[in-house]
mmCIF file of N, CA and C and ligand atoms in Angstrom:
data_model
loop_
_atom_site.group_PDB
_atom_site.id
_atom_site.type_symbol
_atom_site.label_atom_id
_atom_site.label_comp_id
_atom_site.label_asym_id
_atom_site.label_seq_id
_atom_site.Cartn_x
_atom_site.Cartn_y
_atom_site.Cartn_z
ATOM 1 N N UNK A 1 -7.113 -9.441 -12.869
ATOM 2 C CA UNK A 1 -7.040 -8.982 -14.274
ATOM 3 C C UNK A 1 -5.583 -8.631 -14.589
ATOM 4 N N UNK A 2 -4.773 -9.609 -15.148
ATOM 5 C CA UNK A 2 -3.556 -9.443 -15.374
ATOM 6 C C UNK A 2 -3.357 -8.289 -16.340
ATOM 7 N N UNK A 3 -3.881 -7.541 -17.353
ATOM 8 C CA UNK A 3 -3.786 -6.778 -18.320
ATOM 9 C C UNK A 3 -4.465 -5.483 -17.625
ATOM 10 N N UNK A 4 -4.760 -5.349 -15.971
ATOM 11 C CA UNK A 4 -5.265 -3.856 -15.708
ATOM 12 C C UNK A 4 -4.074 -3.180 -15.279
ATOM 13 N N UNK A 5 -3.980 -1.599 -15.923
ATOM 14 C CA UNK A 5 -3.010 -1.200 -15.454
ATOM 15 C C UNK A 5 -2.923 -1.203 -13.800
ATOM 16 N N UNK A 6 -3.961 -0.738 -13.014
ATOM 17 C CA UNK A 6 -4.383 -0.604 -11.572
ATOM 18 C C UNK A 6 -4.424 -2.136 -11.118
ATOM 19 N N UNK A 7 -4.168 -2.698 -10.988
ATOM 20 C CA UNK A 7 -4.322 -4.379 -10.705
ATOM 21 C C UNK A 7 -2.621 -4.472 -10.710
ATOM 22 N N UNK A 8 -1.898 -4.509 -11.613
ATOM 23 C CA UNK A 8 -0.552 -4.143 -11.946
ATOM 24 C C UNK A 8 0.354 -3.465 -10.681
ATOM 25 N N UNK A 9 -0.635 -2.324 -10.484
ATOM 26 C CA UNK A 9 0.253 -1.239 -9.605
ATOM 27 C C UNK A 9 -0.261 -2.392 -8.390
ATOM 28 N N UNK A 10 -1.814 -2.059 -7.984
ATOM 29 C CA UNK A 10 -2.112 -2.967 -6.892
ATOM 30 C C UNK A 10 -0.899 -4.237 -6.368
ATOM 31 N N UNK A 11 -0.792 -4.939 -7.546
ATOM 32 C CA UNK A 11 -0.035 -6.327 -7.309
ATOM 33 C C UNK A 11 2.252 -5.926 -7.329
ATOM 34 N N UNK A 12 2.267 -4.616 -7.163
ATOM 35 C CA UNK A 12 3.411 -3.821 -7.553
ATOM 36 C C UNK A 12 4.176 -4.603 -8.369
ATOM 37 N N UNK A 13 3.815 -5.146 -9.307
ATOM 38 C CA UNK A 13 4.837 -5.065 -10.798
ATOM 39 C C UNK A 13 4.577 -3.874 -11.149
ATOM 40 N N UNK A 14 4.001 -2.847 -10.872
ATOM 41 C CA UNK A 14 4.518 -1.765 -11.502
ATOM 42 C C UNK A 14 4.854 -0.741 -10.454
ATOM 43 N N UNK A 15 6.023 0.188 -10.557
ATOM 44 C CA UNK A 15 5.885 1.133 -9.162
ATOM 45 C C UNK A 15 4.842 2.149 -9.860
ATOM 46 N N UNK A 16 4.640 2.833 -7.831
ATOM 47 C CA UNK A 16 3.979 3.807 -7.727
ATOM 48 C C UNK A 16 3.870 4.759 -6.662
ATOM 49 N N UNK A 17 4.066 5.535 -6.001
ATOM 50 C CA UNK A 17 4.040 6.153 -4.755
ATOM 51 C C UNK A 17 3.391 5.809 -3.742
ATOM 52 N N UNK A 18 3.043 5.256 -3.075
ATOM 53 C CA UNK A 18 1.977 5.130 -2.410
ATOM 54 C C UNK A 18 2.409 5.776 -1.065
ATOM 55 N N UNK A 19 0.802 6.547 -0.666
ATOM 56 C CA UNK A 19 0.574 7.051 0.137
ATOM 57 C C UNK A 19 -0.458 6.308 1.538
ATOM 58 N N UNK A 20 -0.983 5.244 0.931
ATOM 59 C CA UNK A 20 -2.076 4.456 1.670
ATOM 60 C C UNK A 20 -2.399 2.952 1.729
ATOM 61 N N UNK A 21 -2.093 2.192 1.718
ATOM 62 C CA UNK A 21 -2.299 0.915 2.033
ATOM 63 C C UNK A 21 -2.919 0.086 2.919
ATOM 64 N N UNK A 22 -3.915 -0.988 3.088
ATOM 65 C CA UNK A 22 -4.397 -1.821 3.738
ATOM 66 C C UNK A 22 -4.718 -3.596 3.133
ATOM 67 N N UNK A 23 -5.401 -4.085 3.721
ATOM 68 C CA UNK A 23 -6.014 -5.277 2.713
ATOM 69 C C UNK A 23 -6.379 -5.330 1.777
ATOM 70 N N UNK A 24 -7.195 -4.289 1.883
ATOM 71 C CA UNK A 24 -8.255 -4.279 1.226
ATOM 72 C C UNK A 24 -8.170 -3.047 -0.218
ATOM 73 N N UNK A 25 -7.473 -1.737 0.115
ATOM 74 C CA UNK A 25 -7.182 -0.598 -0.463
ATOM 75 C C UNK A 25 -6.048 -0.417 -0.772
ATOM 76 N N UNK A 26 -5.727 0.645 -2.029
ATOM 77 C CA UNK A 26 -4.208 1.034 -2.352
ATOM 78 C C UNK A 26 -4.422 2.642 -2.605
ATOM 79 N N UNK A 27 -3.801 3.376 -1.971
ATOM 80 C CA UNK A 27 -4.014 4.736 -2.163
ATOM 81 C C UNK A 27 -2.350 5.627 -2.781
ATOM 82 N N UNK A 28 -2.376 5.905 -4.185
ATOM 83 C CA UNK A 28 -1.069 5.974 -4.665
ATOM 84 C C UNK A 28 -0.759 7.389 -5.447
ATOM 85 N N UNK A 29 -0.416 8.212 -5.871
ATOM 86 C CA UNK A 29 -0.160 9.478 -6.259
ATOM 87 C C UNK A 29 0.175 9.109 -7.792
ATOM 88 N N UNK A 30 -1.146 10.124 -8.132
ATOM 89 C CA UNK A 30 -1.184 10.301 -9.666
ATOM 90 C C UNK A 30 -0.092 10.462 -10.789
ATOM 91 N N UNK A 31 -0.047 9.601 -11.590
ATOM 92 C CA UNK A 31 1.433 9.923 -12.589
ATOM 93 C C UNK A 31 1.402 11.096 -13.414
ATOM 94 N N UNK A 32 0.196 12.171 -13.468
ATOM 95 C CA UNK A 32 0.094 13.399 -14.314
ATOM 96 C C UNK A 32 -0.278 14.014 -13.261
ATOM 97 N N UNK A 33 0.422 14.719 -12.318
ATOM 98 C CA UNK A 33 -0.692 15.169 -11.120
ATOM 99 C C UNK A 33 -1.572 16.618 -11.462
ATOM 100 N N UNK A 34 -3.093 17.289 -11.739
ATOM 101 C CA UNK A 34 -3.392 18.329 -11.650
ATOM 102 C C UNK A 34 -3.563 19.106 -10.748
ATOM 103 N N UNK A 35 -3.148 19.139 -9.796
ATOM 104 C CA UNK A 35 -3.516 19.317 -8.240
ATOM 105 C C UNK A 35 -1.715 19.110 -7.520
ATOM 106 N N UNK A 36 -1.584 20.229 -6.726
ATOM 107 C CA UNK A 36 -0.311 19.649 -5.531
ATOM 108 C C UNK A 36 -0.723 18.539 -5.030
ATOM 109 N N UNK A 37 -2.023 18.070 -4.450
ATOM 110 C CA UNK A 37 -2.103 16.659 -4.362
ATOM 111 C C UNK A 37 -3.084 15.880 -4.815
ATOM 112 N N UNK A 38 -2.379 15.032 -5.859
ATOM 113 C CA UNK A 38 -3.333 14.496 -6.624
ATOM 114 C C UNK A 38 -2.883 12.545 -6.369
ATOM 115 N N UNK A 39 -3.856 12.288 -5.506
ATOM 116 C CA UNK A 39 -3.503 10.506 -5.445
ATOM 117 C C UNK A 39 -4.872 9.848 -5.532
ATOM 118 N N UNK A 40 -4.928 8.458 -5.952
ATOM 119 C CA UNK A 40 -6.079 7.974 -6.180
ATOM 120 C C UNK A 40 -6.060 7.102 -5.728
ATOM 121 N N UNK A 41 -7.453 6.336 -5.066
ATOM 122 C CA UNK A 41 -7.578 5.287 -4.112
ATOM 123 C C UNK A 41 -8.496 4.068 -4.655
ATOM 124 N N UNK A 42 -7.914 3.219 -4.399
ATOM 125 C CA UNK A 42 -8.677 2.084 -5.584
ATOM 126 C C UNK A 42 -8.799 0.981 -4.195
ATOM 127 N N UNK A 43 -10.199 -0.190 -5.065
ATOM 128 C CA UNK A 43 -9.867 -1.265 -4.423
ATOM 129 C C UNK A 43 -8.989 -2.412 -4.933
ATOM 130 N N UNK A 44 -8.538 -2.772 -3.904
ATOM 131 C CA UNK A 44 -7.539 -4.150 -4.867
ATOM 132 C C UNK A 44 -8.136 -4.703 -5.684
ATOM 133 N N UNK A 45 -9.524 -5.467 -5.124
ATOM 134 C CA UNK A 45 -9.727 -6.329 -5.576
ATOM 135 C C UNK A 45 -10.457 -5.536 -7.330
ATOM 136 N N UNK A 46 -10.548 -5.850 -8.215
ATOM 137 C CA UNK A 46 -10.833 -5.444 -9.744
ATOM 138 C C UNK A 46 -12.139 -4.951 -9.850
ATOM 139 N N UNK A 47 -12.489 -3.728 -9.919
ATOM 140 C CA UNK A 47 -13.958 -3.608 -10.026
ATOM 141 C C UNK A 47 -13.862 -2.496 -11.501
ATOM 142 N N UNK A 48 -14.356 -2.444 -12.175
ATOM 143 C CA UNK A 48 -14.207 -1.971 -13.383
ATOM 144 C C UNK A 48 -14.562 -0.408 -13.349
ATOM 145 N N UNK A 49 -15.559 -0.295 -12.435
ATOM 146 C CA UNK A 49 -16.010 1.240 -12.483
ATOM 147 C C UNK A 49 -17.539 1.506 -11.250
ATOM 148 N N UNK A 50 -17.625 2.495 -10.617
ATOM 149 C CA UNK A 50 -19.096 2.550 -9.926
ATOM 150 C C UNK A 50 -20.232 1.559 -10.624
ATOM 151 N N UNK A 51 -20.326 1.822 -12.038
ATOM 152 C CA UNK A 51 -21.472 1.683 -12.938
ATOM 153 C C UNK A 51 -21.432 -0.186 -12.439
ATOM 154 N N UNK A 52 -20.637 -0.593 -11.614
ATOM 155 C CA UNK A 52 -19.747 -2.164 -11.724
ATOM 156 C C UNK A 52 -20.291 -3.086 -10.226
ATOM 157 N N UNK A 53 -20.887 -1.930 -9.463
ATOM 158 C CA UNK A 53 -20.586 -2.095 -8.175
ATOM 159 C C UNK A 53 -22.139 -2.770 -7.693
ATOM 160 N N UNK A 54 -22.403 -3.884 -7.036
ATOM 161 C CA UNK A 54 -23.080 -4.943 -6.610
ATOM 162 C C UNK A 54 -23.548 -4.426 -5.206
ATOM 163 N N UNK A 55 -24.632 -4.644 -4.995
ATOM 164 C CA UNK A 55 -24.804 -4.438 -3.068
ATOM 165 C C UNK A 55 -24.078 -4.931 -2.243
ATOM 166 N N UNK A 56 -23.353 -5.990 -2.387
ATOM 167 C CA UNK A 56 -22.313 -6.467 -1.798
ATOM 168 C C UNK A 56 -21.026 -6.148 -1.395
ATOM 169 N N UNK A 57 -21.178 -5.042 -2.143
ATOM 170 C CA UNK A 57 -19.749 -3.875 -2.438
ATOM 171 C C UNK A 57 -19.747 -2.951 -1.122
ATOM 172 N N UNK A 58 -20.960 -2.374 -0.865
ATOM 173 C CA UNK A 58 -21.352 -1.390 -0.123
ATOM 174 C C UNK A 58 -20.123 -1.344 1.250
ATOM 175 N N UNK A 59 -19.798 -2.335 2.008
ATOM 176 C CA UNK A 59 -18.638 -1.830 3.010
ATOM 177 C C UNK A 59 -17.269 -1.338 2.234
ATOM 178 N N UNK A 60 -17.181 -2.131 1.063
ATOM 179 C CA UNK A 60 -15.611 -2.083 0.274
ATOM 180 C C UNK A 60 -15.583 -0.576 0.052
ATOM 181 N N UNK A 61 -16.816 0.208 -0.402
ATOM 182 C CA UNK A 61 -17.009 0.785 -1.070
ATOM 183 C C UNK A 61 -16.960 2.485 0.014
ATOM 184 N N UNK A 62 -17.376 2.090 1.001
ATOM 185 C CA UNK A 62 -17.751 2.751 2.911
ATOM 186 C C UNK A 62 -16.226 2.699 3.014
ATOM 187 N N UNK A 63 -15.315 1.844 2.953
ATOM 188 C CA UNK A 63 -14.115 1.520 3.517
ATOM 189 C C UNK A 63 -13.357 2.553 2.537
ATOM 190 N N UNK A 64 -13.409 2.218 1.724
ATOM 191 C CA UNK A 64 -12.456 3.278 0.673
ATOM 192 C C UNK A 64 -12.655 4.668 0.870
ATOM 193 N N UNK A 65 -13.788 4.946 0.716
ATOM 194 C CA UNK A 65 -14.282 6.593 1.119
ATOM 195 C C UNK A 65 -13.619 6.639 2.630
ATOM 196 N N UNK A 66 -13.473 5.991 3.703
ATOM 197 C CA UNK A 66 -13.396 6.109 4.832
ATOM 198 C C UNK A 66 -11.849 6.491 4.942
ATOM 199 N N UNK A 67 -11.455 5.398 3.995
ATOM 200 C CA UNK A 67 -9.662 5.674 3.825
ATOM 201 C C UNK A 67 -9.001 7.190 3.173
ATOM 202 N N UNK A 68 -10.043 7.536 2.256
ATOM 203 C CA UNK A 68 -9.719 8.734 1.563
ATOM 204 C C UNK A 68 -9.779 10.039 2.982
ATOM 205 N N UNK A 69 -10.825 9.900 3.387
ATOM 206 C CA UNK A 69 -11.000 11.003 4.394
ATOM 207 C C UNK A 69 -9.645 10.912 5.722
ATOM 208 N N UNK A 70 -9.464 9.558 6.168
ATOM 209 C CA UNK A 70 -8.416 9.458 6.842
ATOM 210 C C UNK A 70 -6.918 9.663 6.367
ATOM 211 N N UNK A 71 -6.866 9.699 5.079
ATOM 212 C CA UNK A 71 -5.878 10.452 4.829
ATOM 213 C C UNK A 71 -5.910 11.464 3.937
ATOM 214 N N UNK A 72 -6.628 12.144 4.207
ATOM 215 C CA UNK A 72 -7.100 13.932 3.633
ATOM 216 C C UNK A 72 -6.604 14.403 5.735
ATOM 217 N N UNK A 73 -7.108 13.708 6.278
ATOM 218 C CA UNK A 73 -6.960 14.283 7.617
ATOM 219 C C UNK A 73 -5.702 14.589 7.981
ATOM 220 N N UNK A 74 -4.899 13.727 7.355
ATOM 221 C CA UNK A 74 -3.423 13.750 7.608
ATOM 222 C C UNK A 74 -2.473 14.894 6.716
ATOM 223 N N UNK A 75 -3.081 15.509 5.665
ATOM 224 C CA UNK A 75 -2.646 15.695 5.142
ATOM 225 C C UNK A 75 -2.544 16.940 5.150
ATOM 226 N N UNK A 76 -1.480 18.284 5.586
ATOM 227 C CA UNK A 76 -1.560 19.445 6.190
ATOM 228 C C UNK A 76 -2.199 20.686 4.789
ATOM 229 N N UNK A 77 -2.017 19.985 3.640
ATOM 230 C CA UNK A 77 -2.343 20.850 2.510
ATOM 231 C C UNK A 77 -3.918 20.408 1.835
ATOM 232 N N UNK A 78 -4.335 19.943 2.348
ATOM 233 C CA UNK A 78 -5.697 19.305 2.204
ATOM 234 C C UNK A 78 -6.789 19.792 3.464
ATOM 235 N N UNK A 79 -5.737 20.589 4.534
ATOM 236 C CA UNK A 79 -6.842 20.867 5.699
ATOM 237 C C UNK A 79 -8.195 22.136 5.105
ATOM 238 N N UNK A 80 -8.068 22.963 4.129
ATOM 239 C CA UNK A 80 -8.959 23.632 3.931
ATOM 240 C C UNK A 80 -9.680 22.757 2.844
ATOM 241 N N UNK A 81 -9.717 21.615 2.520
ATOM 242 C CA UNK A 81 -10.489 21.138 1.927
ATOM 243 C C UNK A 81 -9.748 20.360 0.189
ATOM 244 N N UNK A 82 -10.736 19.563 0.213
ATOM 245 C CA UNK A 82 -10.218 18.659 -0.782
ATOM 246 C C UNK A 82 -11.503 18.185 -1.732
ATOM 247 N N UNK A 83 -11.163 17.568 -3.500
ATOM 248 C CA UNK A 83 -12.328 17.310 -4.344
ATOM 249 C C UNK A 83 -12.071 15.582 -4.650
ATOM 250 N N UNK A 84 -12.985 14.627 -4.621
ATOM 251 C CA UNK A 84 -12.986 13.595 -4.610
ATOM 252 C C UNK A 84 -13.756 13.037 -5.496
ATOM 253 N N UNK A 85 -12.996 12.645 -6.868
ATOM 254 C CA UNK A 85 -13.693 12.445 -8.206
ATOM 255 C C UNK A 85 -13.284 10.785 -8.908
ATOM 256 N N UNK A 86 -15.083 10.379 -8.960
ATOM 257 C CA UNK A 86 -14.685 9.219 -9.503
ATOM 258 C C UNK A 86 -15.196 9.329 -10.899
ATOM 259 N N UNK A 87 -14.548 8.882 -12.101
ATOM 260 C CA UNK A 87 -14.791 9.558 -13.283
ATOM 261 C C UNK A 87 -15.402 7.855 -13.499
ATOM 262 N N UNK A 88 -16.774 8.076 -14.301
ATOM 263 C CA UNK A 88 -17.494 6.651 -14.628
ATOM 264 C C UNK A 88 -18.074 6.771 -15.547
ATOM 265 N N UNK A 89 -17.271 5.929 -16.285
ATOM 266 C CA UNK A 89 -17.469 5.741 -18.389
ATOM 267 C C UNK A 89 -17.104 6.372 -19.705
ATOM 268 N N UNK A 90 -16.900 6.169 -20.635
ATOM 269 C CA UNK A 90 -16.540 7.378 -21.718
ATOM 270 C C UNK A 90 -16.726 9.140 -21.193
ATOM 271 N N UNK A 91 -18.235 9.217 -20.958
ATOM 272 C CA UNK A 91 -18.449 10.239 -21.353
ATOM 273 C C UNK A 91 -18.240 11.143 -20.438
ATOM 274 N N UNK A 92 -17.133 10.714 -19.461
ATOM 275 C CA UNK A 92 -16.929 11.158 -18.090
ATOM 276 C C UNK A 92 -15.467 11.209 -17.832
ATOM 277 N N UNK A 93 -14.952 10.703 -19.327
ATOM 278 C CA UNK A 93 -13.518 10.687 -19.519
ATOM 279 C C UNK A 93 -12.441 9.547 -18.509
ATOM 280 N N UNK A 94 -13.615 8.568 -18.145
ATOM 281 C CA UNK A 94 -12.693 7.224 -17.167
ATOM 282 C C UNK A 94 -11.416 6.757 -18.959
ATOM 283 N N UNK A 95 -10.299 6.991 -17.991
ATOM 284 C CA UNK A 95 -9.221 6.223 -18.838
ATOM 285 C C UNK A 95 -8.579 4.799 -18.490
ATOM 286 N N UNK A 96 -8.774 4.304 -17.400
ATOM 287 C CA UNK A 96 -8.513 3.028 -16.635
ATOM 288 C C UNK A 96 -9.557 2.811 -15.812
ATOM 289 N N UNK A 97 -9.766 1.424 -16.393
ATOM 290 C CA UNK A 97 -11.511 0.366 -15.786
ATOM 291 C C UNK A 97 -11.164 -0.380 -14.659
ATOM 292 N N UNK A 98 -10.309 0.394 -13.757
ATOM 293 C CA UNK A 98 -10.570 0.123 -12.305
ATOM 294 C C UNK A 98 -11.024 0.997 -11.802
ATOM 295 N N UNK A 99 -11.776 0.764 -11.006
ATOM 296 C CA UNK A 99 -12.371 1.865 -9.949
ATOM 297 C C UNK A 99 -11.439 2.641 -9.377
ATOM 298 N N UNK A 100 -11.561 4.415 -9.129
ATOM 299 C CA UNK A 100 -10.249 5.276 -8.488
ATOM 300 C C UNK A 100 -10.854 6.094 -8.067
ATOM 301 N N UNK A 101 -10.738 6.923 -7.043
ATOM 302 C CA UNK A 101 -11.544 7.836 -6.787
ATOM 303 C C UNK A 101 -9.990 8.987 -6.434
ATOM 304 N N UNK A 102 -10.338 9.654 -7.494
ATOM 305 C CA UNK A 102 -9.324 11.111 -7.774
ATOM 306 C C UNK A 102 -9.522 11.558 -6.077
ATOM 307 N N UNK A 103 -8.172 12.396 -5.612
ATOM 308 C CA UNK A 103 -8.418 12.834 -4.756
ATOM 309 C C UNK A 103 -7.488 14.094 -4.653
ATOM 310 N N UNK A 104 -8.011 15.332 -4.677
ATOM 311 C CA UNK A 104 -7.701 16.517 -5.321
ATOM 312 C C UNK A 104 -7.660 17.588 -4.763
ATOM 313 N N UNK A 105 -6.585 18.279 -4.027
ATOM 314 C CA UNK A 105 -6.233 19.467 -3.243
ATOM 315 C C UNK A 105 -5.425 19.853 -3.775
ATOM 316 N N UNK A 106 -5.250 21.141 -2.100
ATOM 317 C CA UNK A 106 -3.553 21.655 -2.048
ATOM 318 C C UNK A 106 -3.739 23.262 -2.830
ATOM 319 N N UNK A 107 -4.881 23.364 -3.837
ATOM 320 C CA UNK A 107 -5.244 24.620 -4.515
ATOM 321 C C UNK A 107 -6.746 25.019 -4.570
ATOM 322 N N UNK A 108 -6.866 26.077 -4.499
ATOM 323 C CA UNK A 108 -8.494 26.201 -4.559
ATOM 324 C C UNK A 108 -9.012 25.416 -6.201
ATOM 325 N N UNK A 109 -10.283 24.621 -5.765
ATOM 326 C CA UNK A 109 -10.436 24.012 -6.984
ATOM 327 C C UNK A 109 -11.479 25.197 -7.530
ATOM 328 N N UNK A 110 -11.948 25.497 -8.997
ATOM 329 C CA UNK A 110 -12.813 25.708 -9.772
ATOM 330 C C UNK A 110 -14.022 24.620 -9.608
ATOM 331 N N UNK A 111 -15.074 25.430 -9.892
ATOM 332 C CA UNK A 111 -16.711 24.543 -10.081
ATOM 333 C C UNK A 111 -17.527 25.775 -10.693
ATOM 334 N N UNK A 112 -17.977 24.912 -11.876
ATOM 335 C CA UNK A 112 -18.125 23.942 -12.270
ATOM 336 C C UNK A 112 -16.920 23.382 -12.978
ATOM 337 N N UNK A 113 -16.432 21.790 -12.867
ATOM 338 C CA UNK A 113 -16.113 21.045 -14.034
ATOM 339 C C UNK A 113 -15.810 20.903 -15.202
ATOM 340 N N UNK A 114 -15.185 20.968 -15.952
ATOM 341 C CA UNK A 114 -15.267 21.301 -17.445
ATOM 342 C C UNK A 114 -16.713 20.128 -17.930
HETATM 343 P P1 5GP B 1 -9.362 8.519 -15.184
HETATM 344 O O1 5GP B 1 -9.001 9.261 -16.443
HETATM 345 O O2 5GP B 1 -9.659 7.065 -15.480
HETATM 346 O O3 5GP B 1 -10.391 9.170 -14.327
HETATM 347 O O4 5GP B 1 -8.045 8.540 -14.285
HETATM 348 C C1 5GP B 1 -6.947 7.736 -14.537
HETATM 349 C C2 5GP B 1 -5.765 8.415 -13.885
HETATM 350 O O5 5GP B 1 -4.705 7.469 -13.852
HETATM 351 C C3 5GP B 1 -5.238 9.637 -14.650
HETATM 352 O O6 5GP B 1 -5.320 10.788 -13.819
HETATM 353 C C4 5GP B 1 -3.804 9.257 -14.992
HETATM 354 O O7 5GP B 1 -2.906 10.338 -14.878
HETATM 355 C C5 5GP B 1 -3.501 8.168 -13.999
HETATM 356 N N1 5GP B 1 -2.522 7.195 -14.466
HETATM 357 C C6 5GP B 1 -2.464 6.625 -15.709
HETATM 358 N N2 5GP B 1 -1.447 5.752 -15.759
HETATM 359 C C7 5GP B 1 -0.853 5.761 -14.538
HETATM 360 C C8 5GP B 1 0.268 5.059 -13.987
HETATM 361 O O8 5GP B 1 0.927 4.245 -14.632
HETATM 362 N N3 5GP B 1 0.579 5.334 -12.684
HETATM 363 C C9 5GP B 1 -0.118 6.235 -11.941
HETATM 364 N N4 5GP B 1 0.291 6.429 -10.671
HETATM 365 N N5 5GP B 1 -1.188 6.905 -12.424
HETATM 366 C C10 5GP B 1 -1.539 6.671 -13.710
HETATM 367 ZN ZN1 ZN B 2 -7.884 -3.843 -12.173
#
């Protein structure tokens, strides 16, 4: 999807920090961060949102979560814990229709949610 912003970063015509990389995943630090650490982990390949996701997805999907936790492990300000938010559709406030899964430490979070 030449016109996704996340496809963009994925394919780096656009910079971005990145913190995580594989084949398959891009794990890159938020451009508004709310959180001391705020980076989000996408799959390369274009998936528009959870609401998007096929049974076929299910390892891509295992793999990404797997990547997030492996680098929450690494991460010395994330050891008391971290919030892992995938925002899916309007009414959930998704602003880019790639799949991301927020990944959110470094401060005690609030719950509930706004
Ligand atoms: P959403 O609102 O879809 O859950 O999250 C989209 C996130 O992408 C927001 O937290 C926003 O700050 C972040 N974002 C938007 N544009 C860019 C960008 O160009 N680069 C990076 N690194 N993050 C971005
Ligand atoms: Zn995309």
């Amino acid at each position: 999807m030449a016109e996704c912003l996340f496809c963009r970063i994925v394919n780096k015509e656009l910079p971005s920090h990145i913190v995580y990389e594989d084949e398959d995943i891009l794990g890159f630090r938020d451009i508004a961060p709310v959180a001391p650490v705020h980076v989000l982990f996408v799959p390369k390949r274009h998936i528009a949102s959870l609401s998007d996701l096929t049974d076929e997805d299910g390892p891509l999907v295992g793999k990404l979560l797997q990547s997030v936790a492996n680098y929450a492990a690494t991460e010395n300000s994330l050891a008391q814990g971290y919030r892992v938010v995938a925002n899916t559709g309007p009414a959930a406030g998704q602003s880019v229709a790639h799949l991301h899964f927020h990944v959110l430490g470094g401060r005690q979070m609030g719950w509930p949610w706004g």
